[in-house]
Amino acid sequence: MPRDGFRPAQSRLKMDAMTTPSLTERLDYLRGASPKWRERYDELVARLRALEVGARAPSVGDRFPEIVLPDHRGRYRTLTSLLADGPLVVSFNRGSWCPYCVSELESWRAALPGLRQVGGKLAIVTAELGGRSQALGDIAGPGSVTLCDVDYGVTLELGLAFHVGSTLVAVYREFGIDLNELYGGAAGLLPVPATFVVRTDGLVEYAFVEPDFRLRAEPEDVVRIVASIMR
């Protein structure tokens, strides 16, 4: 079983006096749980910032590209169809092996009723294969849609993909995380986790693109943004 930074990610965090921690609190806990991984990831994030990874991603006011991706059942879904009933929250995630992603989607599970109430929908995008994409949807819960970005086609188009580097790929493998197996290729790519709110007219109302994957958009804040669109 993966150790250190990859302890099981169902994030049953035992934090004093916190029964329902916010996503930020969950992520802070994970960041402090393993000094070794924190150092490795600090170096990675510094490299990503220097390379301006994510700088080409859609920003507020841009038109979000028309995506066509299969869901975890193999049915192709389009951006247009997903926007038919209201605004769409699009969350790009590394996968079910990543404790930060799992924490984000657990927080979305709690926030989904509020998102539905204000007329929004959540779409999770991942390049994971072999049924693992369904695991992300299961974590987020009913009402979410999981889209499979095989070979990172959409992620690359949006400028969100980056090369991990052979050193970190080898370290991941040591801890039971084989990126080649997870994503079906030896490209050594991972996505910059990002969250977008897309209006029914296809324009981006909100964009959270952060090379430090240990930081994520707070679901409750995103729900408030969706609510403001629907007023």
mmCIF file of N, CA, C and O in Angstrom, residues 99-170:
data_model
loop_
_atom_site.group_PDB
_atom_site.id
_atom_site.type_symbol
_atom_site.label_atom_id
_atom_site.label_comp_id
_atom_site.label_asym_id
_atom_site.label_seq_id
_atom_site.Cartn_x
_atom_site.Cartn_y
_atom_site.Cartn_z
ATOM 1 N N PRO A 99 -4.455 12.232 -3.194
ATOM 2 C CA PRO A 99 -5.242 12.605 -2.016
ATOM 3 C C PRO A 99 -5.808 14.014 -2.096
ATOM 4 O O PRO A 99 -6.863 14.297 -1.531
ATOM 5 N N TYR A 100 -5.129 14.904 -2.806
ATOM 6 C CA TYR A 100 -5.642 16.268 -2.944
ATOM 7 C C TYR A 100 -6.902 16.282 -3.812
ATOM 8 O O TYR A 100 -7.860 17.004 -3.519
ATOM 9 N N CYS A 101 -6.895 15.487 -4.884
ATOM 10 C CA CYS A 101 -8.081 15.398 -5.743
ATOM 11 C C CYS A 101 -9.250 14.762 -5.001
ATOM 12 O O CYS A 101 -10.395 15.208 -5.113
ATOM 13 N N VAL A 102 -8.962 13.711 -4.258
ATOM 14 C CA VAL A 102 -10.019 13.042 -3.507
ATOM 15 C C VAL A 102 -10.618 13.996 -2.478
ATOM 16 O O VAL A 102 -11.846 14.053 -2.309
ATOM 17 N N SER A 103 -9.777 14.760 -1.814
ATOM 18 C CA SER A 103 -10.281 15.726 -0.838
ATOM 19 C C SER A 103 -11.176 16.758 -1.514
ATOM 20 O O SER A 103 -12.226 17.129 -0.987
ATOM 21 N N GLU A 104 -10.756 17.223 -2.696
ATOM 22 C CA GLU A 104 -11.582 18.191 -3.421
ATOM 23 C C GLU A 104 -12.953 17.606 -3.744
ATOM 24 O O GLU A 104 -13.986 18.252 -3.529
ATOM 25 N N LEU A 105 -12.961 16.368 -4.242
ATOM 26 C CA LEU A 105 -14.235 15.780 -4.660
ATOM 27 C C LEU A 105 -15.099 15.385 -3.473
ATOM 28 O O LEU A 105 -16.334 15.403 -3.566
ATOM 29 N N GLU A 106 -14.486 15.037 -2.356
ATOM 30 C CA GLU A 106 -15.277 14.811 -1.135
ATOM 31 C C GLU A 106 -15.975 16.110 -0.713
ATOM 32 O O GLU A 106 -17.131 16.093 -0.282
ATOM 33 N N SER A 107 -15.272 17.218 -0.851
ATOM 34 C CA SER A 107 -15.883 18.502 -0.521
ATOM 35 C C SER A 107 -17.002 18.828 -1.504
ATOM 36 O O SER A 107 -18.028 19.398 -1.128
ATOM 37 N N TRP A 108 -16.807 18.456 -2.773
ATOM 38 C CA TRP A 108 -17.875 18.670 -3.750
ATOM 39 C C TRP A 108 -19.089 17.810 -3.448
ATOM 40 O O TRP A 108 -20.227 18.222 -3.691
ATOM 41 N N ARG A 109 -18.865 16.634 -2.897
ATOM 42 C CA ARG A 109 -20.008 15.779 -2.533
ATOM 43 C C ARG A 109 -20.919 16.513 -1.561
ATOM 44 O O ARG A 109 -22.152 16.450 -1.679
ATOM 45 N N ALA A 110 -20.313 17.216 -0.607
ATOM 46 C CA ALA A 110 -21.108 17.974 0.362
ATOM 47 C C ALA A 110 -21.745 19.205 -0.279
ATOM 48 O O ALA A 110 -22.821 19.653 0.136
ATOM 49 N N ALA A 111 -21.090 19.756 -1.323
ATOM 50 C CA ALA A 111 -21.578 20.990 -1.933
ATOM 51 C C ALA A 111 -22.554 20.760 -3.087
ATOM 52 O O ALA A 111 -23.242 21.697 -3.506
ATOM 53 N N LEU A 112 -22.634 19.524 -3.602
ATOM 54 C CA LEU A 112 -23.462 19.259 -4.778
ATOM 55 C C LEU A 112 -24.949 19.603 -4.594
ATOM 56 O O LEU A 112 -25.564 20.157 -5.516
ATOM 57 N N PRO A 113 -25.552 19.295 -3.447
ATOM 58 C CA PRO A 113 -26.963 19.688 -3.299
ATOM 59 C C PRO A 113 -27.168 21.188 -3.481
ATOM 60 O O PRO A 113 -28.132 21.614 -4.128
ATOM 61 N N GLY A 114 -26.253 21.983 -2.941
ATOM 62 C CA GLY A 114 -26.354 23.433 -3.108
ATOM 63 C C GLY A 114 -26.149 23.846 -4.549
ATOM 64 O O GLY A 114 -26.806 24.768 -5.039
ATOM 65 N N LEU A 115 -25.236 23.162 -5.253
ATOM 66 C CA LEU A 115 -25.005 23.476 -6.661
ATOM 67 C C LEU A 115 -26.244 23.165 -7.486
ATOM 68 O O LEU A 115 -26.644 23.959 -8.346
ATOM 69 N N ARG A 116 -26.856 22.014 -7.232
ATOM 70 C CA ARG A 116 -28.077 21.658 -7.967
ATOM 71 C C ARG A 116 -29.197 22.642 -7.670
ATOM 72 O O ARG A 116 -29.977 22.994 -8.558
ATOM 73 N N GLN A 117 -29.257 23.079 -6.426
ATOM 74 C CA GLN A 117 -30.336 23.992 -6.024
ATOM 75 C C GLN A 117 -30.268 25.313 -6.783
ATOM 76 O O GLN A 117 -31.308 25.927 -7.077
ATOM 77 N N VAL A 118 -29.055 25.758 -7.127
ATOM 78 C CA VAL A 118 -28.923 27.024 -7.850
ATOM 79 C C VAL A 118 -28.837 26.795 -9.361
ATOM 80 O O VAL A 118 -28.549 27.724 -10.132
ATOM 81 N N GLY A 119 -29.085 25.561 -9.810
ATOM 82 C CA GLY A 119 -29.184 25.284 -11.234
ATOM 83 C C GLY A 119 -27.912 24.869 -11.925
ATOM 84 O O GLY A 119 -27.851 24.844 -13.164
ATOM 85 N N GLY A 120 -26.857 24.530 -11.150
ATOM 86 C CA GLY A 120 -25.580 24.158 -11.743
ATOM 87 C C GLY A 120 -25.352 22.658 -11.780
ATOM 88 O O GLY A 120 -26.084 21.877 -11.176
ATOM 89 N N LYS A 121 -24.323 22.281 -12.512
ATOM 90 C CA LYS A 121 -23.942 20.869 -12.638
ATOM 91 C C LYS A 121 -22.419 20.776 -12.566
ATOM 92 O O LYS A 121 -21.714 21.707 -12.970
ATOM 93 N N LEU A 122 -21.903 19.651 -12.060
ATOM 94 C CA LEU A 122 -20.461 19.429 -11.942
ATOM 95 C C LEU A 122 -20.002 18.383 -12.948
ATOM 96 O O LEU A 122 -20.559 17.278 -13.002
ATOM 97 N N ALA A 123 -18.976 18.719 -13.734
ATOM 98 C CA ALA A 123 -18.329 17.766 -14.631
ATOM 99 C C ALA A 123 -16.877 17.610 -14.205
ATOM 100 O O ALA A 123 -16.147 18.595 -14.076
ATOM 101 N N ILE A 124 -16.467 16.376 -13.964
ATOM 102 C CA ILE A 124 -15.103 16.065 -13.553
ATOM 103 C C ILE A 124 -14.366 15.512 -14.765
ATOM 104 O O ILE A 124 -14.842 14.580 -15.409
ATOM 105 N N VAL A 125 -13.211 16.073 -15.077
ATOM 106 C CA VAL A 125 -12.426 15.614 -16.222
ATOM 107 C C VAL A 125 -11.152 14.951 -15.716
ATOM 108 O O VAL A 125 -10.402 15.542 -14.931
ATOM 109 N N THR A 126 -10.911 13.729 -16.170
ATOM 110 C CA THR A 126 -9.702 12.999 -15.786
ATOM 111 C C THR A 126 -9.224 12.158 -16.952
ATOM 112 O O THR A 126 -10.021 11.749 -17.796
ATOM 113 N N ALA A 127 -7.920 11.900 -16.982
ATOM 114 C CA ALA A 127 -7.350 11.050 -18.033
ATOM 115 C C ALA A 127 -7.163 9.611 -17.550
ATOM 116 O O ALA A 127 -6.664 8.776 -18.303
ATOM 117 N N GLU A 128 -7.558 9.323 -16.332
ATOM 118 C CA GLU A 128 -7.405 7.960 -15.802
ATOM 119 C C GLU A 128 -8.221 6.955 -16.608
ATOM 120 O O GLU A 128 -9.334 7.251 -17.057
ATOM 121 N N LEU A 129 -7.677 5.754 -16.744
ATOM 122 C CA LEU A 129 -8.324 4.697 -17.513
ATOM 123 C C LEU A 129 -8.757 3.550 -16.609
ATOM 124 O O LEU A 129 -8.563 3.580 -15.400
ATOM 125 N N GLY A 130 -9.329 2.522 -17.229
ATOM 126 C CA GLY A 130 -9.629 1.280 -16.523
ATOM 127 C C GLY A 130 -10.695 1.392 -15.461
ATOM 128 O O GLY A 130 -10.618 0.720 -14.434
ATOM 129 N N GLY A 131 -11.692 2.231 -15.696
ATOM 130 C CA GLY A 131 -12.768 2.347 -14.721
ATOM 131 C C GLY A 131 -12.450 3.258 -13.560
ATOM 132 O O GLY A 131 -13.317 3.498 -12.709
ATOM 133 N N ARG A 132 -11.228 3.773 -13.507
ATOM 134 C CA ARG A 132 -10.862 4.642 -12.378
ATOM 135 C C ARG A 132 -11.617 5.961 -12.433
ATOM 136 O O ARG A 132 -11.816 6.608 -11.400
ATOM 137 N N SER A 133 -12.004 6.378 -13.628
ATOM 138 C CA SER A 133 -12.757 7.623 -13.732
ATOM 139 C C SER A 133 -14.084 7.525 -12.983
ATOM 140 O O SER A 133 -14.545 8.497 -12.379
ATOM 141 N N GLN A 134 -14.672 6.331 -13.002
ATOM 142 C CA GLN A 134 -15.928 6.150 -12.272
ATOM 143 C C GLN A 134 -15.712 6.344 -10.775
ATOM 144 O O GLN A 134 -16.591 6.832 -10.072
ATOM 145 N N ALA A 135 -14.519 5.958 -10.304
ATOM 146 C CA ALA A 135 -14.220 6.128 -8.878
ATOM 147 C C ALA A 135 -14.288 7.593 -8.473
ATOM 148 O O ALA A 135 -14.764 7.928 -7.380
ATOM 149 N N LEU A 136 -13.841 8.484 -9.358
ATOM 150 C CA LEU A 136 -13.928 9.910 -9.047
ATOM 151 C C LEU A 136 -15.378 10.359 -8.952
ATOM 152 O O LEU A 136 -15.754 11.120 -8.064
ATOM 153 N N GLY A 137 -16.196 9.886 -9.888
ATOM 154 C CA GLY A 137 -17.613 10.222 -9.843
ATOM 155 C C GLY A 137 -18.289 9.692 -8.599
ATOM 156 O O GLY A 137 -19.154 10.353 -8.018
ATOM 157 N N ASP A 138 -17.875 8.502 -8.180
ATOM 158 C CA ASP A 138 -18.447 7.918 -6.967
ATOM 159 C C ASP A 138 -18.106 8.753 -5.744
ATOM 160 O O ASP A 138 -18.907 8.876 -4.810
ATOM 161 N N ILE A 139 -16.892 9.305 -5.723
ATOM 162 C CA ILE A 139 -16.485 10.138 -4.591
ATOM 163 C C ILE A 139 -17.317 11.421 -4.558
ATOM 164 O O ILE A 139 -17.807 11.835 -3.503
ATOM 165 N N ALA A 140 -17.466 12.048 -5.720
ATOM 166 C CA ALA A 140 -18.240 13.302 -5.775
ATOM 167 C C ALA A 140 -19.716 13.059 -5.513
ATOM 168 O O ALA A 140 -20.400 13.918 -4.950
ATOM 169 N N GLY A 141 -20.211 11.898 -5.916
ATOM 170 C CA GLY A 141 -21.584 11.545 -5.607
ATOM 171 C C GLY A 141 -22.551 11.758 -6.753
ATOM 172 O O GLY A 141 -22.190 12.285 -7.818
ATOM 173 N N PRO A 142 -23.808 11.345 -6.559
ATOM 174 C CA PRO A 142 -24.831 11.439 -7.599
ATOM 175 C C PRO A 142 -25.020 12.876 -8.080
ATOM 176 O O PRO A 142 -24.960 13.820 -7.299
ATOM 177 N N GLY A 143 -25.233 13.000 -9.376
ATOM 178 C CA GLY A 143 -25.442 14.326 -9.944
ATOM 179 C C GLY A 143 -24.221 14.871 -10.641
ATOM 180 O O GLY A 143 -24.321 15.812 -11.441
ATOM 181 N N SER A 144 -23.043 14.292 -10.360
ATOM 182 C CA SER A 144 -21.834 14.719 -11.063
ATOM 183 C C SER A 144 -21.670 13.895 -12.337
ATOM 184 O O SER A 144 -22.216 12.798 -12.462
ATOM 185 N N VAL A 145 -20.914 14.426 -13.287
ATOM 186 C CA VAL A 145 -20.621 13.734 -14.532
ATOM 187 C C VAL A 145 -19.106 13.603 -14.643
ATOM 188 O O VAL A 145 -18.386 14.597 -14.469
ATOM 189 N N THR A 146 -18.621 12.387 -14.919
ATOM 190 C CA THR A 146 -17.187 12.186 -15.088
ATOM 191 C C THR A 146 -16.875 12.001 -16.559
ATOM 192 O O THR A 146 -17.471 11.166 -17.234
ATOM 193 N N LEU A 147 -15.936 12.789 -17.066
ATOM 194 C CA LEU A 147 -15.542 12.746 -18.466
ATOM 195 C C LEU A 147 -14.107 12.227 -18.581
ATOM 196 O O LEU A 147 -13.232 12.635 -17.796
ATOM 197 N N CYS A 148 -13.885 11.344 -19.544
ATOM 198 C CA CYS A 148 -12.589 10.686 -19.694
ATOM 199 C C CYS A 148 -11.783 11.359 -20.802
ATOM 200 O O CYS A 148 -12.116 11.209 -21.991
ATOM 201 N N ASP A 149 -10.759 12.070 -20.432
ATOM 202 C CA ASP A 149 -9.917 12.782 -21.392
ATOM 203 C C ASP A 149 -8.749 11.887 -21.788
ATOM 204 O O ASP A 149 -7.603 12.109 -21.376
ATOM 205 N N VAL A 150 -9.039 10.870 -22.600
ATOM 206 C CA VAL A 150 -8.036 9.888 -22.991
ATOM 207 C C VAL A 150 -6.884 10.580 -23.716
ATOM 208 O O VAL A 150 -7.100 11.402 -24.610
ATOM 209 N N ASP A 151 -5.659 10.240 -23.305
ATOM 210 C CA ASP A 151 -4.436 10.814 -23.894
ATOM 211 C C ASP A 151 -4.327 12.327 -23.698
ATOM 212 O O ASP A 151 -3.569 12.999 -24.406
ATOM 213 N N TYR A 152 -5.111 12.873 -22.780
ATOM 214 C CA TYR A 152 -4.983 14.293 -22.414
ATOM 215 C C TYR A 152 -5.291 15.242 -23.572
ATOM 216 O O TYR A 152 -4.778 16.359 -23.619
ATOM 217 N N GLY A 153 -6.149 14.830 -24.500
ATOM 218 C CA GLY A 153 -6.441 15.676 -25.649
ATOM 219 C C GLY A 153 -6.944 17.053 -25.267
ATOM 220 O O GLY A 153 -6.397 18.079 -25.698
ATOM 221 N N VAL A 154 -8.005 17.101 -24.458
ATOM 222 C CA VAL A 154 -8.583 18.396 -24.059
ATOM 223 C C VAL A 154 -7.654 19.131 -23.110
ATOM 224 O O VAL A 154 -7.475 20.359 -23.213
ATOM 225 N N THR A 155 -7.047 18.400 -22.191
ATOM 226 C CA THR A 155 -6.153 19.021 -21.209
ATOM 227 C C THR A 155 -4.978 19.709 -21.900
ATOM 228 O O THR A 155 -4.583 20.823 -21.525
ATOM 229 N N LEU A 156 -4.433 19.057 -22.933
ATOM 230 C CA LEU A 156 -3.350 19.674 -23.702
ATOM 231 C C LEU A 156 -3.854 20.896 -24.460
ATOM 232 O O LEU A 156 -3.181 21.930 -24.520
ATOM 233 N N GLU A 157 -5.050 20.780 -25.042
ATOM 234 C CA GLU A 157 -5.619 21.902 -25.797
ATOM 235 C C GLU A 157 -5.775 23.140 -24.921
ATOM 236 O O GLU A 157 -5.569 24.274 -25.368
ATOM 237 N N LEU A 158 -6.117 22.924 -23.648
ATOM 238 C CA LEU A 158 -6.327 24.049 -22.733
ATOM 239 C C LEU A 158 -5.040 24.522 -22.060
ATOM 240 O O LEU A 158 -5.070 25.452 -21.248
ATOM 241 N N GLY A 159 -3.920 23.876 -22.379
ATOM 242 C CA GLY A 159 -2.648 24.275 -21.785
ATOM 243 C C GLY A 159 -2.496 23.878 -20.337
ATOM 244 O O GLY A 159 -1.736 24.518 -19.581
ATOM 245 N N LEU A 160 -3.166 22.804 -19.928
ATOM 246 C CA LEU A 160 -3.148 22.393 -18.523
ATOM 247 C C LEU A 160 -2.254 21.180 -18.256
ATOM 248 O O LEU A 160 -2.106 20.785 -17.097
ATOM 249 N N ALA A 161 -1.678 20.581 -19.299
ATOM 250 C CA ALA A 161 -0.865 19.374 -19.111
ATOM 251 C C ALA A 161 0.621 19.736 -19.037
ATOM 252 O O ALA A 161 1.072 20.693 -19.674
ATOM 253 N N PHE A 162 1.365 18.972 -18.260
ATOM 254 C CA PHE A 162 2.812 19.197 -18.155
ATOM 255 C C PHE A 162 3.524 17.863 -17.989
ATOM 256 O O PHE A 162 2.936 16.867 -17.564
ATOM 257 N N HIS A 163 4.811 17.844 -18.341
ATOM 258 C CA HIS A 163 5.642 16.660 -18.167
ATOM 259 C C HIS A 163 6.126 16.609 -16.714
ATOM 260 O O HIS A 163 6.715 17.568 -16.215
ATOM 261 N N VAL A 164 5.897 15.475 -16.078
ATOM 262 C CA VAL A 164 6.265 15.318 -14.671
ATOM 263 C C VAL A 164 7.776 15.278 -14.501
ATOM 264 O O VAL A 164 8.324 15.823 -13.540
ATOM 265 N N GLY A 165 8.463 14.629 -15.430
ATOM 266 C CA GLY A 165 9.908 14.444 -15.315
ATOM 267 C C GLY A 165 10.224 13.036 -14.852
ATOM 268 O O GLY A 165 9.498 12.461 -14.021
ATOM 269 N N SER A 166 11.290 12.457 -15.371
ATOM 270 C CA SER A 166 11.612 11.054 -15.108
ATOM 271 C C SER A 166 11.878 10.779 -13.632
ATOM 272 O O SER A 166 11.549 9.701 -13.123
ATOM 273 N N THR A 167 12.449 11.751 -12.919
ATOM 274 C CA THR A 167 12.772 11.519 -11.500
ATOM 275 C C THR A 167 11.506 11.307 -10.686
ATOM 276 O O THR A 167 11.392 10.341 -9.923
ATOM 277 N N LEU A 168 10.529 12.186 -10.857
ATOM 278 C CA LEU A 168 9.298 12.065 -10.079
ATOM 279 C C LEU A 168 8.473 10.868 -10.530
ATOM 280 O O LEU A 168 7.813 10.218 -9.709
ATOM 281 N N VAL A 169 8.508 10.548 -11.827
ATOM 282 C CA VAL A 169 7.824 9.344 -12.307
ATOM 283 C C VAL A 169 8.354 8.117 -11.581
ATOM 284 O O VAL A 169 7.590 7.247 -11.143
ATOM 285 N N ALA A 170 9.685 8.042 -11.428
ATOM 286 C CA ALA A 170 10.308 6.899 -10.742
ATOM 287 C C ALA A 170 9.942 6.885 -9.260
ATOM 288 O O ALA A 170 9.679 5.819 -8.684
#
